[in-house]
């Protein structure tokens, strides 16, 4: 979701928009084999698991509002998937694709990349001696064997680094691919604005994982310069390697607030909150649920504001899709949805209503838990939309009418998530998803594509003639975050943030209507 900002970008580190980037050197996150995990979103209602019963949200009737109707406590059916034990491990990685380990140092990174072997193994190596001496024939054989092994390893490592065909052994990341400077190789990226309730132009914040494992913040100023990202901007120190990051910002009651969501080293969904009154970070209430994401390098996580565009603020922002207007809607029921990958075939939804202190488990979807989630729930009318990747590597666009005063029909059910006919095929199985004016996915060929969606409940459709791709390809499996903001010339611009080389955060910029893309690297500090 985009928020108000005016930017004047300096030309530093800007590349030609007609430049076609070479193939990525290596990828921080590998694509999940679709034959390993099968499943599609299901529209059949069923009750949530009994261990969530205490978290069912109280009923809220909200006819005509862009909010959630909680009069229905059912979830979406999850079809259990049974796999052979070996298939639950890491999928086959293609060329140039690498997995991140779950190594837990002080800051979530590998502090001891090459641990010593266990003591009993060291003792076994000294047992074969005769009268305290190693037999000559054994010594000669060992020398020959070691020489051959060293040569083989040298060739193997050299070829491997040249071809980038591996990088993991038994699910462990080769330390050579752990970034030592800049951003974490595989960092999540989240975007939120710094606007206040008085409205007007604000400042854009980019949240990312530093190579130390810490979550930090970069700030875009109104003159186009970036500042921050150093140790004074630390948000959290317990994030897992390559955690997805999601941000929601709003202004209510003259207070601007930011919520940052991530996954910690114990695979728990965590929330940190800050505002322009305290100017400090504190734990959020979602931590009380102990929501457990799957223990896997690739896992989805996305929070989304619902209701009015930004709360009670008189924001200036990019046009609300389907209206052509920059006006902000006002609603009486507002809050957040959050989806996370509970396991390989389940995306679970939890919800929070503004001015409350409790999150509630709401729905669960049979979908690809390794991929991101997109959403649109801040426009006019009573219908919310969510986009998920099924395990056939397709994006489904689902809708839910929240107007309890409307009669439910077969063609237009009310209060349940329903698949539309809009389907985007051939996406990367662990693609991030993002929506602001355009819906972005990473295609199977590695390019990020923007799709224009006409949102109209059961008549929702893709405007295929208006699809575009960003010429410069990011790393395969790169997290990305998107927004659209006004500029001082009176127009609006698209902004997409991703990784191109594993230590960077790259900004892709284009006019909202048309034009060439330009690229620049954010100044991520090395310390």
Short mmCIF file of C-alpha atoms in Angstrom, two decimals:
data_model
loop_
_atom_site.label_atom_id
_atom_site.label_comp_id
_atom_site.label_asym_id
_atom_site.label_seq_id
_atom_site.Cartn_x
_atom_site.Cartn_y
_atom_site.Cartn_z
CA UNK A 1 0.00 0.00 0.00
CA UNK A 2 1.35 3.41 -0.93
CA UNK A 3 1.34 6.42 1.31
CA UNK A 4 1.87 10.10 0.74
CA UNK A 5 5.28 11.26 -0.37
CA UNK A 6 6.90 13.63 -2.78
CA UNK A 7 10.30 12.64 -4.07
CA UNK A 8 13.00 14.25 -6.14
CA UNK A 9 15.50 11.54 -6.96
CA UNK A 10 19.14 12.41 -7.31
CA UNK A 11 20.91 10.96 -10.36
CA UNK A 12 23.56 9.17 -8.31
CA UNK A 13 23.84 5.43 -9.00
CA UNK A 14 21.12 5.66 -11.65
CA UNK A 15 21.41 3.28 -14.58
CA UNK A 16 19.99 3.50 -18.04
CA UNK A 17 16.39 2.38 -18.16
CA UNK A 18 16.97 0.50 -21.42
CA UNK A 19 19.69 -1.62 -19.84
CA UNK A 20 19.00 -5.35 -19.90
CA UNK A 21 20.68 -6.86 -16.87
CA UNK A 22 22.73 -10.06 -17.18
CA UNK A 23 21.57 -13.23 -15.52
CA UNK A 24 21.78 -12.95 -11.73
CA UNK A 25 25.06 -14.15 -10.27
CA UNK A 26 23.29 -16.17 -7.60
CA UNK A 27 19.96 -16.27 -5.90
CA UNK A 28 19.38 -15.83 -2.19
CA UNK A 29 16.33 -18.06 -2.09
CA UNK A 30 15.61 -21.06 -4.24
CA UNK A 31 12.38 -21.92 -5.96
CA UNK A 32 10.30 -24.71 -4.47
CA UNK A 33 9.69 -27.74 -6.67
CA UNK A 34 5.95 -27.68 -7.53
CA UNK A 35 5.88 -31.49 -7.79
CA UNK A 36 6.89 -31.66 -4.15
CA UNK A 37 3.91 -29.81 -2.71
CA UNK A 38 0.54 -29.79 -4.45
CA UNK A 39 -2.60 -27.90 -3.54
CA UNK A 40 -5.02 -25.18 -4.61
CA UNK A 41 -7.04 -22.60 -2.70
CA UNK A 42 -10.32 -24.08 -1.52
CA UNK A 43 -13.63 -22.29 -1.06
CA UNK A 44 -15.19 -24.88 1.21
CA UNK A 45 -15.91 -23.64 4.72
CA UNK A 46 -14.88 -25.58 7.77
CA UNK A 47 -14.32 -24.72 11.40
CA UNK A 48 -10.92 -23.67 12.59
CA UNK A 49 -8.80 -26.06 14.60
CA UNK A 50 -10.01 -26.38 18.18
CA UNK A 51 -6.80 -24.98 19.62
CA UNK A 52 -7.72 -21.65 18.05
CA UNK A 53 -11.24 -21.53 19.47
CA UNK A 54 -10.37 -18.95 22.10
CA UNK A 55 -9.15 -16.57 19.43
CA UNK A 56 -12.28 -16.43 17.30
CA UNK A 57 -13.06 -12.81 16.61
CA UNK A 58 -16.27 -11.32 18.10
CA UNK A 59 -18.99 -10.52 15.60
CA UNK A 60 -18.73 -7.16 13.87
CA UNK A 61 -21.41 -6.09 11.44
CA UNK A 62 -20.07 -3.65 8.89
CA UNK A 63 -22.47 -3.25 5.96
CA UNK A 64 -21.06 -1.21 3.13
CA UNK A 65 -17.58 -0.86 4.65
CA UNK A 66 -14.18 -2.15 3.53
CA UNK A 67 -13.83 -4.19 6.69
CA UNK A 68 -14.10 -7.79 7.72
CA UNK A 69 -17.45 -9.39 8.55
CA UNK A 70 -16.76 -11.58 11.56
CA UNK A 71 -20.29 -13.00 11.80
CA UNK A 72 -18.86 -16.09 10.13
CA UNK A 73 -16.28 -17.96 12.21
CA UNK A 74 -15.39 -20.60 9.65
CA UNK A 75 -12.13 -20.87 7.80
CA UNK A 76 -11.23 -22.24 4.41
CA UNK A 77 -10.59 -25.95 4.27
CA UNK A 78 -7.01 -27.10 4.32
CA UNK A 79 -6.39 -30.39 2.54
CA UNK A 80 -3.76 -32.43 4.42
CA UNK A 81 -0.80 -33.29 2.21
CA UNK A 82 1.25 -36.43 2.91
CA UNK A 83 4.80 -36.63 1.58
CA UNK A 84 7.60 -39.16 1.83
CA UNK A 85 10.07 -38.07 4.49
CA UNK A 86 12.81 -37.22 2.02
CA UNK A 87 10.49 -34.88 0.12
CA UNK A 88 9.98 -32.75 3.19
CA UNK A 89 13.59 -31.64 2.95
CA UNK A 90 14.98 -29.09 0.51
CA UNK A 91 13.77 -29.27 -3.05
CA UNK A 92 16.04 -29.79 -6.01
CA UNK A 93 17.78 -26.49 -6.69
CA UNK A 94 18.29 -25.26 -10.19
CA UNK A 95 21.36 -23.49 -11.49
CA UNK A 96 22.16 -20.32 -9.59
CA UNK A 97 19.69 -20.95 -6.76
CA UNK A 98 20.67 -21.30 -3.13
CA UNK A 99 18.90 -21.95 0.14
CA UNK A 100 19.41 -20.14 3.39
CA UNK A 101 20.13 -22.19 6.52
CA UNK A 102 18.49 -21.51 9.83
CA UNK A 103 21.75 -20.76 11.61
CA UNK A 104 21.13 -18.81 14.79
CA UNK A 105 23.95 -16.55 15.87
CA UNK A 106 23.57 -13.53 18.08
CA UNK A 107 22.06 -11.58 15.24
CA UNK A 108 20.64 -14.49 13.25
CA UNK A 109 23.65 -15.14 11.04
CA UNK A 110 26.39 -17.76 10.93
CA UNK A 111 28.96 -16.85 13.53
CA UNK A 112 30.84 -20.16 13.23
CA UNK A 113 30.60 -21.21 9.62
CA UNK A 114 32.96 -24.15 10.00
CA UNK A 115 32.36 -25.86 13.39
CA UNK A 116 34.81 -28.46 14.65
CA UNK A 117 33.76 -32.12 14.35
CA UNK A 118 32.40 -33.81 17.48
CA UNK A 119 35.05 -35.02 19.95
CA UNK A 120 34.21 -38.70 19.47
CA UNK A 121 34.91 -38.34 15.75
CA UNK A 122 38.30 -36.82 16.47
CA UNK A 123 39.11 -39.69 18.84
CA UNK A 124 38.25 -42.34 16.23
CA UNK A 125 40.86 -40.90 13.85
CA UNK A 126 43.67 -41.81 16.29
CA UNK A 127 42.68 -45.42 17.06
CA UNK A 128 44.38 -47.23 14.16
CA UNK A 129 47.97 -47.23 15.38
CA UNK A 130 50.37 -50.15 15.93
CA UNK A 131 52.76 -49.70 18.83
CA UNK A 132 52.22 -45.98 18.58
CA UNK A 133 53.16 -45.83 14.85
CA UNK A 134 51.13 -45.65 11.68
CA UNK A 135 51.99 -48.51 9.24
CA UNK A 136 54.02 -47.33 6.23
CA UNK A 137 51.61 -48.79 3.67
CA UNK A 138 48.73 -47.00 5.37
CA UNK A 139 50.66 -43.72 5.42
CA UNK A 140 51.49 -43.95 1.71
CA UNK A 141 47.89 -44.83 0.86
CA UNK A 142 46.62 -41.94 2.92
CA UNK A 143 48.93 -39.49 1.14
CA UNK A 144 47.78 -40.69 -2.29
CA UNK A 145 44.13 -40.59 -1.24
CA UNK A 146 44.41 -37.10 0.22
CA UNK A 147 46.14 -35.82 -2.92
CA UNK A 148 43.39 -37.19 -5.16
CA UNK A 149 40.70 -35.88 -2.85
CA UNK A 150 42.25 -32.41 -2.72
CA UNK A 151 42.45 -32.27 -6.52
CA UNK A 152 38.85 -33.42 -6.87
CA UNK A 153 37.63 -30.94 -4.31
CA UNK A 154 39.57 -28.13 -5.93
CA UNK A 155 38.06 -28.85 -9.32
CA UNK A 156 34.62 -29.34 -7.85
CA UNK A 157 34.66 -26.13 -5.88
CA UNK A 158 36.07 -24.18 -8.79
CA UNK A 159 33.49 -25.47 -11.21
CA UNK A 160 30.75 -25.07 -8.64
CA UNK A 161 31.58 -21.42 -8.04
CA UNK A 162 31.80 -20.81 -11.75
CA UNK A 163 28.48 -22.42 -12.56
CA UNK A 164 26.70 -21.52 -9.29
CA UNK A 165 24.94 -24.86 -9.44
CA UNK A 166 25.01 -25.44 -5.73
CA UNK A 167 25.68 -23.52 -2.55
CA UNK A 168 23.98 -25.77 -0.07
CA UNK A 169 24.98 -29.11 1.41
CA UNK A 170 22.36 -30.96 3.43
CA UNK A 171 20.40 -27.72 3.63
CA UNK A 172 23.35 -25.67 4.90
CA UNK A 173 24.36 -22.51 3.09
CA UNK A 174 27.89 -22.23 1.81
CA UNK A 175 29.40 -19.40 3.91
CA UNK A 176 30.79 -17.94 0.68
CA UNK A 177 27.28 -16.78 -0.15
CA UNK A 178 26.63 -15.03 3.16
CA UNK A 179 26.90 -11.29 2.57
CA UNK A 180 29.63 -9.57 4.57
CA UNK A 181 28.62 -6.01 3.68
CA UNK A 182 25.42 -4.09 2.98
CA UNK A 183 22.09 -5.86 3.17
CA UNK A 184 21.55 -9.50 4.09
CA UNK A 185 21.64 -11.77 1.05
CA UNK A 186 17.92 -12.58 0.81
CA UNK A 187 16.64 -9.72 2.95
CA UNK A 188 12.96 -9.06 3.26
CA UNK A 189 11.95 -5.56 2.18
CA UNK A 190 8.98 -3.54 3.41
CA UNK A 191 7.90 0.00 2.54
CA UNK A 192 5.83 2.46 4.60
CA UNK A 193 5.51 6.24 4.68
CA UNK A 194 6.28 8.75 7.38
CA UNK A 195 3.23 10.97 6.90
CA UNK A 196 1.43 12.56 9.83
CA UNK A 197 -2.25 13.10 10.43
CA UNK A 198 -2.08 16.67 9.14
CA UNK A 199 -1.51 15.24 5.66
CA UNK A 200 0.80 16.67 3.02
CA UNK A 201 4.07 15.22 1.84
CA UNK A 202 5.92 12.76 4.01
CA UNK A 203 9.00 10.56 3.98
CA UNK A 204 9.30 6.97 2.79
CA UNK A 205 10.76 4.29 5.07
CA UNK A 206 12.40 1.12 3.75
CA UNK A 207 12.73 -1.70 6.29
CA UNK A 208 15.34 -4.39 5.61
CA UNK A 209 17.67 -6.96 7.18
CA UNK A 210 21.27 -5.84 7.53
CA UNK A 211 24.07 -8.33 6.83
CA UNK A 212 24.50 -8.60 10.63
CA UNK A 213 20.97 -10.02 10.83
CA UNK A 214 19.50 -6.91 12.45
CA UNK A 215 16.31 -5.34 11.10
CA UNK A 216 16.95 -1.69 10.27
CA UNK A 217 15.32 1.30 8.59
CA UNK A 218 16.38 3.55 5.71
CA UNK A 219 14.54 6.85 5.27
CA UNK A 220 13.86 8.67 2.00
CA UNK A 221 13.83 12.43 2.47
CA UNK A 222 11.79 14.91 0.45
CA UNK A 223 14.91 16.05 -1.42
CA UNK A 224 15.43 12.52 -2.74
CA UNK A 225 18.32 11.57 -0.46
CA UNK A 226 18.40 8.41 1.66
CA UNK A 227 19.62 8.42 5.26
CA UNK A 228 19.74 5.93 8.13
CA UNK A 229 20.26 2.20 7.93
CA UNK A 230 22.99 2.27 10.58
CA UNK A 231 23.03 0.86 14.11
CA UNK A 232 20.95 3.77 15.41
CA UNK A 233 17.95 2.52 13.39
CA UNK A 234 17.80 -1.06 14.71
CA UNK A 235 14.24 -2.39 15.05
CA UNK A 236 14.90 -6.01 16.06
CA UNK A 237 17.88 -8.32 16.63
CA UNK A 238 16.16 -11.71 16.81
CA UNK A 239 15.06 -12.13 13.17
CA UNK A 240 15.72 -15.40 11.37
CA UNK A 241 17.95 -15.41 8.28
CA UNK A 242 16.26 -13.86 5.23
CA UNK A 243 13.04 -13.23 7.13
CA UNK A 244 10.16 -11.77 5.16
CA UNK A 245 9.25 -8.31 6.45
CA UNK A 246 5.90 -6.54 6.23
CA UNK A 247 4.98 -3.01 7.29
CA UNK A 248 1.70 -1.19 7.89
CA UNK A 249 1.57 2.56 8.61
CA UNK A 250 -1.44 4.72 9.43
CA UNK A 251 -2.43 7.88 11.30
CA UNK A 252 -5.29 7.94 13.79
CA UNK A 253 -6.14 10.42 16.54
CA UNK A 254 -3.25 12.67 15.46
CA UNK A 255 -0.71 9.87 16.00
CA UNK A 256 1.28 8.26 13.19
CA UNK A 257 1.99 4.58 13.87
CA UNK A 258 4.12 1.92 12.19
CA UNK A 259 3.77 -1.85 12.63
CA UNK A 260 6.65 -4.09 11.47
CA UNK A 261 6.13 -7.85 11.17
CA UNK A 262 8.83 -10.49 10.74
CA UNK A 263 9.72 -14.09 11.71
CA UNK A 264 12.17 -14.66 14.55
CA UNK A 265 14.80 -17.36 15.06
CA UNK A 266 12.20 -19.64 16.69
CA UNK A 267 9.96 -19.27 13.60
CA UNK A 268 7.43 -17.17 15.52
CA UNK A 269 5.61 -14.28 13.86
CA UNK A 270 6.72 -11.12 15.64
CA UNK A 271 5.37 -7.55 15.71
CA UNK A 272 7.20 -4.33 16.58
CA UNK A 273 5.38 -0.99 16.90
CA UNK A 274 6.57 2.61 16.89
CA UNK A 275 4.84 6.02 16.71
CA UNK A 276 5.75 9.68 16.40
CA UNK A 277 5.01 10.28 20.10
CA UNK A 278 7.31 7.74 21.75
CA UNK A 279 9.78 7.44 18.83
CA UNK A 280 10.80 4.02 20.14
CA UNK A 281 10.06 0.40 19.25
CA UNK A 282 7.99 -1.92 21.45
CA UNK A 283 6.56 -5.44 21.10
CA UNK A 284 3.12 -5.78 19.53
CA UNK A 285 0.13 -7.88 20.64
CA UNK A 286 0.45 -10.47 17.86
CA UNK A 287 3.37 -11.92 19.85
CA UNK A 288 0.85 -13.22 22.41
CA UNK A 289 -0.54 -15.73 19.87
CA UNK A 290 2.82 -17.49 19.38
CA UNK A 291 1.99 -18.01 15.70
CA UNK A 292 4.45 -20.59 14.37
CA UNK A 293 5.55 -20.20 10.76
CA UNK A 294 7.04 -23.20 9.00
CA UNK A 295 10.72 -23.88 9.52
CA UNK A 296 11.88 -23.30 5.97
CA UNK A 297 14.04 -20.72 4.17
CA UNK A 298 11.05 -19.69 2.03
CA UNK A 299 7.92 -18.64 3.89
CA UNK A 300 5.15 -16.15 3.18
CA UNK A 301 4.27 -13.20 5.43
CA UNK A 302 2.10 -10.19 4.58
CA UNK A 303 0.15 -7.61 6.58
CA UNK A 304 -2.48 -5.40 4.96
CA UNK A 305 -4.49 -2.42 6.18
CA UNK A 306 -8.26 -2.59 5.70
CA UNK A 307 -10.84 0.15 5.86
CA UNK A 308 -10.02 3.76 5.04
CA UNK A 309 -6.83 4.31 3.07
CA UNK A 310 -4.69 5.60 5.93
CA UNK A 311 -6.98 6.16 8.89
CA UNK A 312 -8.24 9.63 9.81
CA UNK A 313 -5.45 11.45 7.98
CA UNK A 314 -6.08 13.75 5.04
CA UNK A 315 -3.40 12.09 2.96
CA UNK A 316 -2.36 12.83 -0.57
CA UNK A 317 -1.60 9.51 -2.24
CA UNK A 318 -1.64 7.72 -5.55
CA UNK A 319 -5.07 7.23 -7.16
CA UNK A 320 -7.32 4.69 -5.46
CA UNK A 321 -7.72 1.88 -8.03
CA UNK A 322 -10.99 1.99 -9.91
CA UNK A 323 -11.79 5.58 -8.90
CA UNK A 324 -9.22 7.80 -10.61
CA UNK A 325 -9.31 9.87 -7.42
CA UNK A 326 -6.65 10.64 -4.81
CA UNK A 327 -9.26 11.25 -2.12
CA UNK A 328 -9.06 9.21 1.07
CA UNK A 329 -12.03 7.11 2.13
CA UNK A 330 -13.31 7.21 5.71
CA UNK A 331 -14.62 4.11 7.50
CA UNK A 332 -15.72 3.37 11.03
CA UNK A 333 -14.17 -0.13 11.22
CA UNK A 334 -10.50 -0.33 10.34
CA UNK A 335 -7.62 -2.61 11.15
CA UNK A 336 -5.19 -5.12 9.68
CA UNK A 337 -5.17 -8.55 8.07
CA UNK A 338 -2.02 -10.66 8.32
CA UNK A 339 -1.25 -13.86 6.45
CA UNK A 340 1.68 -16.18 7.10
CA UNK A 341 2.85 -19.57 5.81
CA UNK A 342 1.98 -21.97 8.62
CA UNK A 343 3.17 -24.93 6.55
CA UNK A 344 3.91 -25.76 2.93
CA UNK A 345 0.23 -25.82 1.92
CA UNK A 346 -1.40 -23.44 4.40
CA UNK A 347 -1.61 -19.66 4.55
CA UNK A 348 -3.29 -18.64 7.80
CA UNK A 349 -5.07 -15.30 8.28
CA UNK A 350 -5.26 -13.35 11.53
CA UNK A 351 -6.99 -10.00 12.02
CA UNK A 352 -6.73 -6.96 14.28
CA UNK A 353 -9.19 -4.10 14.75
CA UNK A 354 -7.96 -0.60 15.53
CA UNK A 355 -8.05 0.41 19.20
CA UNK A 356 -8.01 -3.20 20.42
CA UNK A 357 -5.19 -5.17 22.00
CA UNK A 358 -5.90 -8.63 20.58
CA UNK A 359 -5.30 -10.37 17.26
CA UNK A 360 -7.74 -13.13 16.26
CA UNK A 361 -7.28 -16.15 14.02
CA UNK A 362 -9.80 -15.80 11.20
CA UNK A 363 -9.29 -18.04 8.15
CA UNK A 364 -6.89 -20.51 6.64
CA UNK A 365 -6.27 -21.18 2.96
CA UNK A 366 -4.89 -24.14 1.07
CA UNK A 367 -2.19 -22.29 -0.85
CA UNK A 368 1.56 -22.17 -1.29
CA UNK A 369 3.01 -21.31 2.11
CA UNK A 370 6.38 -20.52 0.54
CA UNK A 371 5.05 -17.62 -1.56
CA UNK A 372 3.99 -14.13 -0.62
CA UNK A 373 0.44 -12.80 -0.35
CA UNK A 374 -1.08 -9.75 -2.03
CA UNK A 375 -4.12 -7.82 -0.90
CA UNK A 376 -6.40 -4.91 -1.76
CA UNK A 377 -8.84 -3.92 0.98
CA UNK A 378 -8.76 -0.13 1.21
CA UNK A 379 -10.83 0.94 -1.80
CA UNK A 380 -14.49 1.99 -2.05
CA UNK A 381 -17.29 -0.52 -1.57
CA UNK A 382 -17.59 -3.57 0.64
CA UNK A 383 -15.41 -6.12 -1.19
CA UNK A 384 -11.90 -7.12 -0.12
CA UNK A 385 -9.42 -8.98 -2.32
CA UNK A 386 -6.52 -11.32 -1.59
CA UNK A 387 -4.04 -12.87 -4.02
CA UNK A 388 -2.21 -16.14 -3.31
CA UNK A 389 -0.05 -18.63 -5.20
CA UNK A 390 -1.48 -22.09 -5.56
CA UNK A 391 0.93 -25.00 -5.83
CA UNK A 392 0.51 -25.19 -9.57
CA UNK A 393 2.55 -21.96 -9.74
CA UNK A 394 -0.51 -19.85 -10.51
CA UNK A 395 -1.81 -16.77 -8.72
CA UNK A 396 -5.48 -16.86 -7.75
CA UNK A 397 -7.35 -13.60 -7.10
CA UNK A 398 -10.06 -14.12 -4.48
CA UNK A 399 -12.74 -11.73 -3.25
CA UNK A 400 -15.01 -11.47 -0.23
CA UNK A 401 -18.08 -9.23 0.09
CA UNK A 402 -18.28 -7.92 3.63
CA UNK A 403 -21.69 -6.25 3.35
CA UNK A 404 -23.90 -8.30 5.67
CA UNK A 405 -27.03 -6.45 4.49
CA UNK A 406 -26.72 -7.83 0.95
CA UNK A 407 -28.49 -11.08 0.08
CA UNK A 408 -26.08 -13.91 -0.67
CA UNK A 409 -26.56 -15.66 -4.01
CA UNK A 410 -24.83 -18.45 -5.89
CA UNK A 411 -23.26 -15.93 -8.23
CA UNK A 412 -22.41 -13.47 -5.44
CA UNK A 413 -21.90 -15.17 -2.06
CA UNK A 414 -21.45 -12.89 0.94
CA UNK A 415 -19.02 -13.35 3.80
CA UNK A 416 -16.88 -16.07 2.18
CA UNK A 417 -13.71 -15.97 0.12
CA UNK A 418 -14.47 -16.84 -3.50
CA UNK A 419 -12.11 -17.43 -6.42
CA UNK A 420 -12.48 -15.08 -9.36
CA UNK A 421 -11.71 -16.04 -12.94
CA UNK A 422 -8.52 -13.95 -12.82
CA UNK A 423 -5.54 -16.32 -12.80
CA UNK A 424 -1.88 -15.48 -13.47
CA UNK A 425 0.09 -18.55 -14.65
CA UNK A 426 3.79 -19.43 -14.65
CA UNK A 427 5.00 -17.54 -11.61
CA UNK A 428 8.03 -18.42 -9.50
CA UNK A 429 6.83 -20.78 -6.79
CA UNK A 430 8.28 -18.65 -3.99
CA UNK A 431 7.53 -15.28 -5.55
CA UNK A 432 6.81 -12.26 -3.44
CA UNK A 433 3.51 -10.56 -4.24
CA UNK A 434 2.70 -6.88 -3.96
CA UNK A 435 -0.15 -4.58 -4.88
CA UNK A 436 -0.43 -0.82 -5.19
CA UNK A 437 -2.24 0.30 -8.36
CA UNK A 438 -0.56 -2.62 -10.16
CA UNK A 439 -0.18 -6.19 -8.92
CA UNK A 440 3.40 -7.46 -9.08
CA UNK A 441 4.71 -11.04 -9.32
CA UNK A 442 8.04 -12.61 -10.20
CA UNK A 443 7.57 -14.74 -13.28
CA UNK A 444 9.17 -18.12 -13.84
CA UNK A 445 11.75 -16.43 -16.10
CA UNK A 446 12.84 -14.20 -13.20
CA UNK A 447 11.35 -10.92 -14.42
CA UNK A 448 9.01 -8.91 -12.19
CA UNK A 449 5.72 -8.30 -14.00
CA UNK A 450 3.05 -5.73 -13.22
CA UNK A 451 -0.61 -6.61 -13.88
CA UNK A 452 -3.55 -4.24 -14.01
CA UNK A 453 -6.56 -5.86 -12.34
CA UNK A 454 -10.13 -4.67 -12.77
CA UNK A 455 -11.61 -5.38 -9.32
CA UNK A 456 -15.32 -6.15 -9.49
CA UNK A 457 -16.11 -9.15 -7.26
CA UNK A 458 -17.21 -12.10 -9.44
CA UNK A 459 -16.47 -10.03 -12.56
CA UNK A 460 -12.85 -9.38 -11.55
CA UNK A 461 -10.53 -9.73 -14.52
CA UNK A 462 -6.97 -9.12 -15.68
CA UNK A 463 -6.42 -6.27 -18.12
CA UNK A 464 -3.88 -8.30 -20.07
CA UNK A 465 -3.11 -5.58 -22.61
CA UNK A 466 -1.75 -3.38 -19.81
CA UNK A 467 0.70 -5.92 -18.37
CA UNK A 468 4.37 -4.89 -18.27
CA UNK A 469 7.69 -6.28 -17.05
CA UNK A 470 10.61 -4.49 -15.43
CA UNK A 471 13.56 -4.90 -17.85
CA UNK A 472 16.21 -5.33 -15.16
CA UNK A 473 15.72 -8.73 -13.54
CA UNK A 474 16.34 -9.12 -9.80
CA UNK A 475 17.78 -12.21 -8.17
CA UNK A 476 15.55 -15.24 -8.52
CA UNK A 477 13.44 -15.48 -5.39
CA UNK A 478 14.28 -11.95 -4.28
CA UNK A 479 11.90 -10.41 -1.78
CA UNK A 480 10.40 -7.22 -3.17
CA UNK A 481 8.11 -4.44 -2.01
CA UNK A 482 6.08 -1.99 -4.09
CA UNK A 483 4.35 1.34 -3.76
CA UNK A 484 3.03 4.25 -5.84
CA UNK A 485 3.38 7.84 -4.73
CA UNK A 486 2.71 11.36 -6.04
CA UNK A 487 5.54 13.50 -7.32
CA UNK A 488 5.91 17.27 -7.25
CA UNK A 489 5.14 17.60 -10.94
CA UNK A 490 1.55 16.58 -10.21
CA UNK A 491 1.76 13.01 -11.45
CA UNK A 492 2.35 9.68 -9.76
CA UNK A 493 5.20 7.20 -9.93
CA UNK A 494 5.68 3.48 -9.40
CA UNK A 495 8.42 2.27 -7.05
CA UNK A 496 9.62 -1.33 -6.73
CA UNK A 497 12.39 -2.37 -4.32
CA UNK A 498 14.30 -5.66 -4.69
CA UNK A 499 17.78 -7.21 -4.64
CA UNK A 500 20.01 -7.43 -7.70
CA UNK A 501 23.29 -8.77 -6.28
CA UNK A 502 22.71 -10.03 -2.73
CA UNK A 503 24.14 -7.09 -0.78
CA UNK A 504 21.99 -4.33 -2.22
CA UNK A 505 18.52 -2.87 -2.13
CA UNK A 506 17.67 -1.62 -5.61
CA UNK A 507 14.94 0.91 -6.38
CA UNK A 508 13.09 0.61 -9.71
CA UNK A 509 11.24 3.81 -10.68
CA UNK A 510 8.76 4.65 -13.47
CA UNK A 511 5.86 7.00 -14.16
CA UNK A 512 2.55 5.40 -13.24
CA UNK A 513 1.20 5.63 -16.79
CA UNK A 514 4.16 4.73 -19.00
CA UNK A 515 7.81 5.42 -19.68
CA UNK A 516 11.18 3.85 -19.09
CA UNK A 517 12.38 2.38 -15.82
CA UNK A 518 15.35 3.84 -13.98
CA UNK A 519 17.35 2.07 -11.29
CA UNK A 520 19.37 3.18 -8.28
CA UNK A 521 20.95 1.47 -5.28
CA UNK A 522 20.03 2.53 -1.77
CA UNK A 523 23.03 3.46 0.42
CA UNK A 524 23.01 0.52 2.84
CA UNK A 525 25.77 1.03 5.46
CA UNK A 526 28.35 -1.72 5.91
CA UNK A 527 28.44 -1.29 9.69
#
